[in-house]
Coordinates of C-alpha atoms in Angstrom, one line a residue:
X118 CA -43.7 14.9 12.2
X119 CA -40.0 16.5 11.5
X120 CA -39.7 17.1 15.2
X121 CA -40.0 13.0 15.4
X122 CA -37.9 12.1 12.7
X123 CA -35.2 14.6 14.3
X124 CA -35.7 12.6 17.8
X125 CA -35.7 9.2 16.2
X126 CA -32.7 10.2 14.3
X127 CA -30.8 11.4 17.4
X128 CA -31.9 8.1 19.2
X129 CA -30.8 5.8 16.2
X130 CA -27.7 7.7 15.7
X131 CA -26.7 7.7 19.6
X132 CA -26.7 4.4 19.5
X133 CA -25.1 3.9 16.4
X134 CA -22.0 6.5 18.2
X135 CA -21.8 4.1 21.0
X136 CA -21.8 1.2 18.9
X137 CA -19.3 2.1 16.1
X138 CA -16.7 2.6 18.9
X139 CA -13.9 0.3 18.2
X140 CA -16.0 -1.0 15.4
X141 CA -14.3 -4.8 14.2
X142 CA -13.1 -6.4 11.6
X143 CA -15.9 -9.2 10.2
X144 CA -15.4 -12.1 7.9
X145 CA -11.0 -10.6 7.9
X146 CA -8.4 -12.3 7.6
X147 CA -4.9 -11.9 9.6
X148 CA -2.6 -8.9 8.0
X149 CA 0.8 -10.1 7.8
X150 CA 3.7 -8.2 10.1
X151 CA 5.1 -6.2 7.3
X152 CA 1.6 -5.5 5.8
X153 CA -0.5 -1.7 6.9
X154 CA 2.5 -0.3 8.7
X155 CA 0.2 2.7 9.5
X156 CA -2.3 0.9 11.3
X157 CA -2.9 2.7 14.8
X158 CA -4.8 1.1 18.0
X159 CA -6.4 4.2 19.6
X160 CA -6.3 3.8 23.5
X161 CA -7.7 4.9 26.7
X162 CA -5.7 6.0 30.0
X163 CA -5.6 3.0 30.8
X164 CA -4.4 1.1 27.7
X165 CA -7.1 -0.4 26.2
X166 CA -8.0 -0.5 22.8
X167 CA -11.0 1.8 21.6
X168 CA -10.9 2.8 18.2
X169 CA -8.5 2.5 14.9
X170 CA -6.5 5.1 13.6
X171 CA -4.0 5.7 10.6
X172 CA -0.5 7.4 10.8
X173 CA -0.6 9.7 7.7
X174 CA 2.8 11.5 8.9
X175 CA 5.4 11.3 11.3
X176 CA 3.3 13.7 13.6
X177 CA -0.2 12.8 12.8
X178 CA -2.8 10.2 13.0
X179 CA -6.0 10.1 11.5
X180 CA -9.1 8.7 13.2
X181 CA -13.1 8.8 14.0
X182 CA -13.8 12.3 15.8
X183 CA -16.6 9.8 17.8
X184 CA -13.5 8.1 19.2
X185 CA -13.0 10.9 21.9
X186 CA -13.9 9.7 25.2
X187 CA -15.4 12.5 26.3
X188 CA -12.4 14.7 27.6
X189 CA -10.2 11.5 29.5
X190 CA -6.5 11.1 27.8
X191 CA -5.9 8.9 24.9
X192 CA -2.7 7.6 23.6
X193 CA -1.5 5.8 20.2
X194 CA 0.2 2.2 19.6
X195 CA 2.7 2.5 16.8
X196 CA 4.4 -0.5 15.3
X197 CA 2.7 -3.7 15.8
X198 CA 0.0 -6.0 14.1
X199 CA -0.5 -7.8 17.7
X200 CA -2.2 -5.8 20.8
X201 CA -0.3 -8.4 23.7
X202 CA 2.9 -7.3 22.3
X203 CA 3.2 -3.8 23.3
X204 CA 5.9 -1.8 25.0
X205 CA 6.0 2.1 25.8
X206 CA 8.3 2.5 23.1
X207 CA 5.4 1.9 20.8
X208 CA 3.2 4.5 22.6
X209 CA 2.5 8.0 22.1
X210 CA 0.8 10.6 23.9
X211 CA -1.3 13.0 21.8
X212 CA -3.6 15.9 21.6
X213 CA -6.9 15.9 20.0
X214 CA -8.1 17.9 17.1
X215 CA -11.5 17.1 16.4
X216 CA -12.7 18.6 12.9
X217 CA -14.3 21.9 14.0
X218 CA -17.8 21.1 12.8
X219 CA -18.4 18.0 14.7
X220 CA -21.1 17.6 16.5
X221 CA -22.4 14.0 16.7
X222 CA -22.0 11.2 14.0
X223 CA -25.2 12.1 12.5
X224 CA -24.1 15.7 11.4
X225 CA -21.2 13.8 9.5
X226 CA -17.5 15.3 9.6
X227 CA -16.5 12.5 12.0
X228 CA -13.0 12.9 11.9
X229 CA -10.3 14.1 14.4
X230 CA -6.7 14.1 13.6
X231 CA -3.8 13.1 16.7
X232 CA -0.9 15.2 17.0
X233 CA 2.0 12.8 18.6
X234 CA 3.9 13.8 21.8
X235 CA 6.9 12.8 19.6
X236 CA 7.8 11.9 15.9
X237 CA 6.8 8.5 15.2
X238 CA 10.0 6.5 14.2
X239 CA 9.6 5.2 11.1
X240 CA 10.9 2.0 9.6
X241 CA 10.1 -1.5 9.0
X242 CA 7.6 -1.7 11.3
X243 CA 6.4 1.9 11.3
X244 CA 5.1 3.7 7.8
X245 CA 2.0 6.1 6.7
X246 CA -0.2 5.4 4.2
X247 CA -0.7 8.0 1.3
X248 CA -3.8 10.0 1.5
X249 CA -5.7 11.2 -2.1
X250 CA -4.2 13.9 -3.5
X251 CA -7.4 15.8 -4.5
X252 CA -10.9 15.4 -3.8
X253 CA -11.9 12.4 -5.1
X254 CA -14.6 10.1 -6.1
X255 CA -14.0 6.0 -5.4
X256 CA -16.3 3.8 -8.4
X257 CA -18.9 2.1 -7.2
X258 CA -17.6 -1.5 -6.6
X259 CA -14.6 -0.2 -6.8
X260 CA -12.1 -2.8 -4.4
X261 CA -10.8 -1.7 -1.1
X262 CA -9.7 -3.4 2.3
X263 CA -11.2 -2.1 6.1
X264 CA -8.6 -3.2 8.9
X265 CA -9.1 -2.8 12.6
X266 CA -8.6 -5.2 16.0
X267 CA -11.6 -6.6 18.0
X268 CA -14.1 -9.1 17.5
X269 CA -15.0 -11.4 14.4
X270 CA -18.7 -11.6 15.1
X271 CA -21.4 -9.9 16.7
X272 CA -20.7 -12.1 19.6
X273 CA -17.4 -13.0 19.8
X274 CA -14.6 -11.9 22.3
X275 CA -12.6 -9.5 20.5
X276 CA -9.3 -10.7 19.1
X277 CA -5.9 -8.4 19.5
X278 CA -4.2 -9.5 16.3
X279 CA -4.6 -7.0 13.3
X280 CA -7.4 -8.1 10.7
X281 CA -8.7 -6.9 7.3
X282 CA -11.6 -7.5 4.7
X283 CA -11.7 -6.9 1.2
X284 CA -15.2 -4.7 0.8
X285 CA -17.0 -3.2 -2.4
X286 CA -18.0 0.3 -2.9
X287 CA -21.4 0.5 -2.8
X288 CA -23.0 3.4 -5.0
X289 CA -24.4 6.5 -3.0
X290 CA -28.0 6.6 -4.1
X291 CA -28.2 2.9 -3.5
X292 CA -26.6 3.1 0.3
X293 CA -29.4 6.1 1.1
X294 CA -32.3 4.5 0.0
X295 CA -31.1 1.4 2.1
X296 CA -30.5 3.3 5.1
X297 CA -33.8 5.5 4.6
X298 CA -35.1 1.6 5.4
X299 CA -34.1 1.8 9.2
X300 CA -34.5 5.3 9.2
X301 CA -35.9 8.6 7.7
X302 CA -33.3 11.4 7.7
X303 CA -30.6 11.5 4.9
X304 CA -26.9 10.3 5.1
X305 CA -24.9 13.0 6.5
X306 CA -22.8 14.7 3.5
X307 CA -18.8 13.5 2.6
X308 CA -19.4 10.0 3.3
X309 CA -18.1 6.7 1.4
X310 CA -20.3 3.4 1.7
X311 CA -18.7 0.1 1.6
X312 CA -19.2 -3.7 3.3
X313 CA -22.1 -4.7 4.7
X314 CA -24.5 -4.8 2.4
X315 CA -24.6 -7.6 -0.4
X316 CA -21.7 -9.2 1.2
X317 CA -20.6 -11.0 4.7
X318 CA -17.8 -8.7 5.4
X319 CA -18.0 -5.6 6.9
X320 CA -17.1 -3.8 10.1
X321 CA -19.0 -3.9 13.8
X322 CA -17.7 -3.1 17.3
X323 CA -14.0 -2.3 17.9
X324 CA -12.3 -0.4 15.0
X325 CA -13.7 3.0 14.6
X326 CA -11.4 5.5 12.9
X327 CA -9.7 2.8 11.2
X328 CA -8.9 3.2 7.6
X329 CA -11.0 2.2 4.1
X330 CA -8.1 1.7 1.8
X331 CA -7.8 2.0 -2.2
X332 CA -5.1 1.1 -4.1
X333 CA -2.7 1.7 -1.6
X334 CA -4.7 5.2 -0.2
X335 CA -6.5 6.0 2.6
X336 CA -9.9 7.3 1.4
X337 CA -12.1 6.6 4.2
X338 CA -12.5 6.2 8.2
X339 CA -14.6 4.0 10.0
X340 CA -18.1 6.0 11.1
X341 CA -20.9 4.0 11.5
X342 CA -23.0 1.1 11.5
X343 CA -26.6 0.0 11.9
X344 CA -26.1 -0.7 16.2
X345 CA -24.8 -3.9 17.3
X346 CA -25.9 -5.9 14.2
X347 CA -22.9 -7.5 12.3
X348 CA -25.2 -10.5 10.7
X349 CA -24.2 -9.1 7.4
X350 CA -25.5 -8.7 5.0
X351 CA -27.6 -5.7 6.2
X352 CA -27.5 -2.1 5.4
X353 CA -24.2 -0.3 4.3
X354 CA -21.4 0.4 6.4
X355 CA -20.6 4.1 6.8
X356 CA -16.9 5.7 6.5
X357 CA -15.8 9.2 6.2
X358 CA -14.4 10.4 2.7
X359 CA -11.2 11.9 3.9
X360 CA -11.0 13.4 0.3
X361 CA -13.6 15.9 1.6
X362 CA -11.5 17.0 4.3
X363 CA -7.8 17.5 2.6
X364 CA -7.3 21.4 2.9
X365 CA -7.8 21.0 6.6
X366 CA -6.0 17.9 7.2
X367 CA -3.3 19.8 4.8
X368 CA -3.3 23.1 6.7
X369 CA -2.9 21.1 10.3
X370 CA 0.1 19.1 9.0
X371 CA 1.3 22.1 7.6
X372 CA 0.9 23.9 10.9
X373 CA 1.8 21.0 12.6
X374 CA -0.9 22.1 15.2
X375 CA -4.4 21.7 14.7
X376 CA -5.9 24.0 12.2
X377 CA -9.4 26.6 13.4
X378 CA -11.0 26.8 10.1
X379 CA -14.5 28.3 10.5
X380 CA -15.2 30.2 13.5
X381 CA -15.6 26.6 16.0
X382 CA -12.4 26.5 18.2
X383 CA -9.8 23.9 18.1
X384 CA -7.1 22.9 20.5
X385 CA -4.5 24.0 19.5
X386 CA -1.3 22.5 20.7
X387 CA 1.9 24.4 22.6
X388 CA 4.7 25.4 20.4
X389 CA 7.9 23.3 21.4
X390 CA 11.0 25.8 22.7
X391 CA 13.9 25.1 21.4
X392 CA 17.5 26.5 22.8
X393 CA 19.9 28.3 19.8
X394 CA 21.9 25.2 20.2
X395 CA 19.0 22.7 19.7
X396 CA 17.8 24.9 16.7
X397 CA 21.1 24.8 15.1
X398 CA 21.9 20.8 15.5
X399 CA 18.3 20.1 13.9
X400 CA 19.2 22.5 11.1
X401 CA 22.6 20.6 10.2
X402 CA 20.7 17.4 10.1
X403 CA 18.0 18.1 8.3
X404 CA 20.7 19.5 5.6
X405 CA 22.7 16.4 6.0
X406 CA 19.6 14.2 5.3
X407 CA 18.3 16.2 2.2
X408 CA 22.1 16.2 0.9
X409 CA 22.4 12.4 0.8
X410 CA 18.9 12.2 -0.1
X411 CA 19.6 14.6 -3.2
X412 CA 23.1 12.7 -4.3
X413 CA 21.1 9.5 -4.0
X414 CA 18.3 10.8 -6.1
X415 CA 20.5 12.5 -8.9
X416 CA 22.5 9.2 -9.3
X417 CA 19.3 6.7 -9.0
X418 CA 16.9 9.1 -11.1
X419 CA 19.4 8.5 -14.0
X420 CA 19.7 4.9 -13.2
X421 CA 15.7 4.5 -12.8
X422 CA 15.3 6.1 -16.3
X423 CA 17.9 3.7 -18.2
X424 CA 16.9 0.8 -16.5
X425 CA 13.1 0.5 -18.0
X426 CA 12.7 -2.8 -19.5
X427 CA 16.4 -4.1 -19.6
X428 CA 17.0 -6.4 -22.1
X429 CA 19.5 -9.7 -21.9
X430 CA 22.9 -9.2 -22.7
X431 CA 24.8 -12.6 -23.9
X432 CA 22.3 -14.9 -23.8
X433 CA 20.5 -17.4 -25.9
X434 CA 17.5 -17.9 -27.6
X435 CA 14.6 -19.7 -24.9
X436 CA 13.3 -23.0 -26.1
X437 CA 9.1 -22.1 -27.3
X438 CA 8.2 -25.2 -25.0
X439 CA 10.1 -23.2 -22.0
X440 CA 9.9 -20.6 -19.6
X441 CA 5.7 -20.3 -20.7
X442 CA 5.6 -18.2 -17.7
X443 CA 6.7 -14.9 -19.3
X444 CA 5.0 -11.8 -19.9
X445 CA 5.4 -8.9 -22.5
X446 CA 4.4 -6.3 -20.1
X447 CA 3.3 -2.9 -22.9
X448 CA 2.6 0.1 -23.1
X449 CA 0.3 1.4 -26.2
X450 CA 1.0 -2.1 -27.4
X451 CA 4.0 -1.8 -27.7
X452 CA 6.4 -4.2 -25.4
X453 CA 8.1 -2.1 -22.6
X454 CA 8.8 -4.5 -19.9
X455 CA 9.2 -8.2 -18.5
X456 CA 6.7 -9.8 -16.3
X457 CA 6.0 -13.5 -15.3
X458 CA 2.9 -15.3 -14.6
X459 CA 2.4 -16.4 -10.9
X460 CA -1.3 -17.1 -10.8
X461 CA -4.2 -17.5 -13.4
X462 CA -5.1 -13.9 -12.7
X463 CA -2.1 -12.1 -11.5
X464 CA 1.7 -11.3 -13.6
X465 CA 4.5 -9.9 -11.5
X466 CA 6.4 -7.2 -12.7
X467 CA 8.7 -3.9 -11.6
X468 CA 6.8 -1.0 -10.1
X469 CA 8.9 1.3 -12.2
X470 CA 7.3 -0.3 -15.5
X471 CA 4.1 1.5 -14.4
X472 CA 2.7 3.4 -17.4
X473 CA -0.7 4.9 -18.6
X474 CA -2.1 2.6 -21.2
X475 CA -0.8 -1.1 -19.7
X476 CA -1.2 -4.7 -21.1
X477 CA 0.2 -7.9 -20.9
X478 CA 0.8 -10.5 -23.7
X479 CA 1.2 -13.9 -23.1
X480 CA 1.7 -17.4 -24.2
X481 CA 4.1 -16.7 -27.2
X482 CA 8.2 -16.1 -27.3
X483 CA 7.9 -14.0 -30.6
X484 CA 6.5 -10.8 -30.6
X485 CA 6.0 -10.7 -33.7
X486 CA 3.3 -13.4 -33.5
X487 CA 0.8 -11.5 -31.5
X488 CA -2.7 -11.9 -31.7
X489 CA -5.7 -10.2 -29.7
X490 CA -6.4 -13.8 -27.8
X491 CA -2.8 -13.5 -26.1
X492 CA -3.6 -9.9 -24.4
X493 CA -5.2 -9.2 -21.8
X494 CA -6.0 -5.8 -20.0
X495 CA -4.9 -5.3 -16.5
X496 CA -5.4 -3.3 -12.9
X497 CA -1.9 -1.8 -12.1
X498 CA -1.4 -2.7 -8.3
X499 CA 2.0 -1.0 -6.9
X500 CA 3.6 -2.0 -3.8
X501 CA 1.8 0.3 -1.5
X502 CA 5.4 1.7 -0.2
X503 CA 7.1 1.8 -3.8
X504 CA 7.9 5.8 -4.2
X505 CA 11.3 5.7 -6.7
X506 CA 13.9 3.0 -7.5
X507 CA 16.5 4.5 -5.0
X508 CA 14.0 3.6 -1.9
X509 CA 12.9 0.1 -3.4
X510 CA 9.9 -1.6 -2.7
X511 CA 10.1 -1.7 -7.0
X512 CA 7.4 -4.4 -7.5
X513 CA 4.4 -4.6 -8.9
X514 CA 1.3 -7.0 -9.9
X515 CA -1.0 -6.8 -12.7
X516 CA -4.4 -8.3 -12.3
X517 CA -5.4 -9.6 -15.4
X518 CA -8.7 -8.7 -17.0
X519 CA -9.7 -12.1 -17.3
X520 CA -8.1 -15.5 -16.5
X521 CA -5.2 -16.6 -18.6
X522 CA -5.7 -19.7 -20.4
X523 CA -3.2 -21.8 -19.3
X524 CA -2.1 -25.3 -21.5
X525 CA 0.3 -26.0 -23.5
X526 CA 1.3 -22.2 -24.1
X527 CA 1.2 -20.4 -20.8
X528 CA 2.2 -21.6 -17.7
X529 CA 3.2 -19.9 -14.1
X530 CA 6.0 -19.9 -12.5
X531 CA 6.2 -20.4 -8.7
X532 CA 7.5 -18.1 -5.8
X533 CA 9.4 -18.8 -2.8
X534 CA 7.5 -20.2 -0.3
X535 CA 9.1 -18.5 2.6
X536 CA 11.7 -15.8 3.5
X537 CA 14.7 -17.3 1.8
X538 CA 18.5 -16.1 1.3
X539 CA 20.0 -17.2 -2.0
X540 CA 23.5 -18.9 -1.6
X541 CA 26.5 -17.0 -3.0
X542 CA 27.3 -18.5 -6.3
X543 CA 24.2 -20.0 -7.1
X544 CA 23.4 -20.5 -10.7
X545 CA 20.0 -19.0 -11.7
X546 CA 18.8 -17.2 -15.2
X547 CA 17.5 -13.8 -16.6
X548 CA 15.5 -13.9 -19.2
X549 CA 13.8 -11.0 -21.5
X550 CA 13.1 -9.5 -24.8
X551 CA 15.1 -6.6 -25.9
X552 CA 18.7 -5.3 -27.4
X553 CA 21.9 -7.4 -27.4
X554 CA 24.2 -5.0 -26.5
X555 CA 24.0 -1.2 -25.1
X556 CA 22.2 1.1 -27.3
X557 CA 21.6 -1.8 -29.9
X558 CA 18.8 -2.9 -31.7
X559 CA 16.0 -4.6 -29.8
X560 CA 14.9 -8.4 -30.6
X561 CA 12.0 -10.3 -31.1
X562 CA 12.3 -13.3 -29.5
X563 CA 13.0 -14.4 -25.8
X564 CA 16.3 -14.6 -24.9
X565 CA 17.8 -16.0 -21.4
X566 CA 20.9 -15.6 -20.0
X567 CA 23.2 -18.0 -17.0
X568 CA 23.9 -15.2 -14.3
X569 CA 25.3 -16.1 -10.5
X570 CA 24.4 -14.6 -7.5
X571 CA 26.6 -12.0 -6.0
X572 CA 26.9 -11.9 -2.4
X573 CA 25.3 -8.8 -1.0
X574 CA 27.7 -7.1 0.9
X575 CA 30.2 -7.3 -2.1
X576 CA 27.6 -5.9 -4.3
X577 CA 27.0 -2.8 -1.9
X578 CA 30.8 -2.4 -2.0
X579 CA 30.6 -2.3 -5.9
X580 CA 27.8 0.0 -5.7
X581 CA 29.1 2.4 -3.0
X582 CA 26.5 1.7 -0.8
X583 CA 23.9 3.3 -2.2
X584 CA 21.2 0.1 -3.3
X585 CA 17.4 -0.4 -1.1
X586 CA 17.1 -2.9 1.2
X587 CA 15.3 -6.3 0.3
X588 CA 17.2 -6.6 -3.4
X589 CA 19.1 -9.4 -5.1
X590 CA 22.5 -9.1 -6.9
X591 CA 23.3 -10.8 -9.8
X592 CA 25.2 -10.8 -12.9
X593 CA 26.8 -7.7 -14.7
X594 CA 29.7 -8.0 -12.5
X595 CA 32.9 -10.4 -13.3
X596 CA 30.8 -11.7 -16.1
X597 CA 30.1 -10.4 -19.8
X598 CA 26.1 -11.8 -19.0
X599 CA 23.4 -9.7 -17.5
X600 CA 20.6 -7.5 -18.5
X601 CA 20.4 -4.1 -20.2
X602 CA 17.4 -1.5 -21.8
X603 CA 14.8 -3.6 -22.5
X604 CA 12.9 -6.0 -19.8
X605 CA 12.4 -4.6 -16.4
X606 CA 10.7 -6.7 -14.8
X607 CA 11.3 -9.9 -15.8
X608 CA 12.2 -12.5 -13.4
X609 CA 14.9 -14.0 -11.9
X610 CA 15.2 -17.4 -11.3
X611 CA 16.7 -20.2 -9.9
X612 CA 16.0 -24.0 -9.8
X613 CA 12.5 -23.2 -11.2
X614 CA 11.5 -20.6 -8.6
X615 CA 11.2 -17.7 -9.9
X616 CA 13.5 -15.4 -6.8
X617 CA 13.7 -11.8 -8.1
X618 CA 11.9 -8.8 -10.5
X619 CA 14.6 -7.0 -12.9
X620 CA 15.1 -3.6 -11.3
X621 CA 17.9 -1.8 -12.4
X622 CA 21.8 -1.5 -13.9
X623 CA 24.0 1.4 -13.9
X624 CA 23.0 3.6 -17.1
X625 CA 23.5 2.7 -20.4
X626 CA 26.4 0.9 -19.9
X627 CA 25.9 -3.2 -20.1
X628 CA 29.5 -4.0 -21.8
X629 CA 29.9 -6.0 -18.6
X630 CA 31.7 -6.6 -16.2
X631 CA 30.3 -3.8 -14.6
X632 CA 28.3 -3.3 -11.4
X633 CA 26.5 -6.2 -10.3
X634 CA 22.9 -6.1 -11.9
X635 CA 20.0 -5.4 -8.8
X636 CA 16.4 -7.5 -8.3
X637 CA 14.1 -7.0 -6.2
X638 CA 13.7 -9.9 -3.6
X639 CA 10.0 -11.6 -4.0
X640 CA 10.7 -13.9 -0.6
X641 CA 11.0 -10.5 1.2
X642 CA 7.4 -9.3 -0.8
X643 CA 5.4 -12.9 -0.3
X644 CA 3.1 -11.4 2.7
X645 CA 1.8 -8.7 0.2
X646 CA 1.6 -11.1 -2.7
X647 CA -0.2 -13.9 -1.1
X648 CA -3.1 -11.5 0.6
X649 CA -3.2 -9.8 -2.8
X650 CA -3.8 -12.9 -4.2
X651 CA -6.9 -14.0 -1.7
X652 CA -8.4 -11.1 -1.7
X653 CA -7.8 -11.0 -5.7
X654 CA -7.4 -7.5 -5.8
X655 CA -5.5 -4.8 -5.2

């Protein structure tokens, strides 16, 4: 009897391999161009799509060791959402590096890392995604989001534009016993179950070795699923937990070749030569970049630290039966930063205002009249490429714990609907709770302040050139208004439209004119916010 459960296990999971090949994305919706910049289409010799794949560095993909065609070449599309929109500068040649104990998807470690020819150029179409940090356990029905390209059905032609689903984690025990339905050997070890099971969305044929994504980190690849069936709901789908696999995917990168481990044998790539002269020119840059990168940092990391919840400077009290849209964003209660409500379930706010013990007051302008009815707990969800002020991306949602109760006291505010430039001049308003002037008291009650915007190559001037890209100026400079310590993340806004998130000033100093005050541009953020918002969830 254990010789036929080995045979029927080998015959299920053979055809589960050629199945889960390019697995696809079911029940997905279309990821927006600036969205997963580290999405990889995996591809044969002769340029068609087979499998996912992740860029986790600017040498290295991630993907399904299963997605090896059996010794023929692959290569790797970099830097776009749409498969009928590639040109050779988007390709890369690579060399495989299977995980040294892989055998077959039943014996598990299906995972095989892909050393580029070159460095992937990174930029606003090319970025990796974060991997966990230590091994790591995902909650069960915990939220994440499986991308890949192919087809929508079990059916269906596959489709070349970029897709993802919002899945579930489904608890271990739970995915086993629903397997141990179709077949009688165990789960292979370091797996992650998600989709498929209790819900319509899922993976099926044509994104393998794509990424299962949490809170803005890869903790998953696409395995396996139950053979051609994508009529979810049926049994779990089946990912690899990356977590499991860090010290070798660490040593590799580290190597920048792949690395043995255990006494299986590895490809192992050939060393690049470099002339004395070559050597010497990559030596200077790589100096050059970690000097700017170091000056930028010193003057930011001071700026980042004073600009935490910057309060209004000059302004006026706001009207209670106004601006019902803000948001004391706090930390251990106590009010920290600005936010704004954009949705029933969501508040915007700065990604910098992240702290431990979050929560988010609304539907009053006095903090001094807070009751437990106006708070709410909330899921912190960061910009997935937010690392420090100085690189931007410094925005943030909070998914409220429950929906807020909106009437006669709380209100949102609305967003841009599109990609929008602010005309120079234009009057809009600040608004936040917080000192009146540098180093002064903080105050109770909502204050708002007139600011103008500043056009943006004047207020890179001002600031020397060293501010992120997708940012609003505004007030501070040529004017005594602007914001100070005290409400980060508030908004900015203008003819009702709520245009920017409180970012940062220079220091402590807000006895403007100064430096023109910088916000983060929502228009350039709405592809993020509005899937965030469908999928509700991070």
């Amino acid at each position: 009897m254990h010789g036929l459960h080995k045979l029927l296990f080998f015959c299920v999971l053979i055809c589960v391999e050629e199945n889960a090949l390019g697995s696809e994305i079911i029940h997905g919706q279309t990821v927006p161009d600036d969205l997963m910049l580290y999405m990889a289409s995996v591809q044969n010799d002769k340029g068609i799509h087979l499998c996912g794949g992740f860029l986790i560095s600017e040498d290295f993909v991630v993907t399904a060791a299963h997605c090896d065609p059996k010794g023929k070449p692959i290569s790797v599309v970099l830097g776009t959402h749409d498969l009928n929109k590639v040109n050779e500068t988007m390709r890369y040649q690579v060399e495989k590096c299977k995980h040294p104990s892989y055998k077959d998807v039943g014996s598990g470690n299906d995972i095989m890392l892909l050393k580029l020819s070159t460095k992937a150029k990174l930029g606003h179409r090319v970025q990796p995604v974060q991997l966990p940090k230590t091994e790591m356990k995902v909650k069960d029905k915990a939220k994440c989001r499986v991308a890949g390209w192919g087809r929508t059905s079990t059916n269906s032609k596959t489709s070349p534009v970029l897709r993802v689903a919002g899945v579930s984690i489904i608890n271990h025990k739970t995915c086993q016993k629903e397997w141990a339905t179709v077949r009688r050997p165990p789960l292979p070890k370091n797996i992650i179950c998600a989709g498929g099971y209790g819900t319509d969305k899922g993976f099926c044929r044509g994104d393998s070795g794509g990424p299962l994504v949490h809170g803005g980190v890869a903790v998953g690849v696409v395995s396996f699923n139950m053979g051609y069936n994508c009529d979810y709901p049926n049994v779990p789908n089946v990912y690899t937990d990356v977590s499991k696999f860090l010290p070798w995917i660490k040593k590799s990168l580290k190597k920048r070749s792949c690395y043995k481990g255990g006494s299986r044998s590895c490809r192992v790539y050939k060393k690049a030569i470099f002339t004395a002269h070559q050597q010497q020119v990559e030596l200077s840059l790589t100096i050059m970049h970690r000097l700017h990168n170091f000056l930028l940092l010193l003057v930011l990391a001071n700026l980042g630290r004073n600009a935490l919840g910057s309060k209004i400077i000059n302004g006026k009290k706001v009207d209670e039966n106004s601006m019902l849209y803000m948001a004391s964003v706090q930390n251990n209660r106590v009010h920290d930063c600005g936010g704004f409500l954009i949705s029933e379930d969501f508040v915007l706010t700065a990604a910098h205002c992240d702290k431990s013990s979050l929560s988010v007051v609304l539907g009053t302008h006095d903090l001094r009249n807070v009751d437990d009815s106006m708070r709410y707990s909330v899921k912190k969800c960061k910009h997935p490429s937010y690392e420090s002020i100085d690189k931007g991306n410094d925005i943030m949602l909070l998914k409220l714990s429950h929906k807020a109760q909106l009437g006669d006291k709380v209100q949102t505010v609305p967003l841009p609907s599109q990609d929008m430039d602010l005309k120079e001049n234009e009057q809009c308003l600040v608004a936040g709770w917080g000192s009146t002037t540098s180093h002064g008291a903080s105050v109770k009650e909502l204050l708002q302040a007139d600011v103008s915007i500043i056009q943006t190559d004047l207020c890179k001037e001002k600031w020397n050139d060293i501010i992120p890209d997708s940012v609003i100026c505004a007030g501070g400079y040529g004017t005594d208004k602007g914001f100070c310590q005290g409400d980060s993340g508030g908004p900015l806004v203008c003819n009702g439209i709520a245009v920017g998130v409180v970012s940062f000033n220079k220091n402590l100093n807000c006895r403007y004119p100064d430096v023109p005050n910088v916000y983060t541009d929502i228009s350039k953020f709405l592809p993020w916010i509005k899937m965030t918002l469908e999928l509700n969830d991070c």
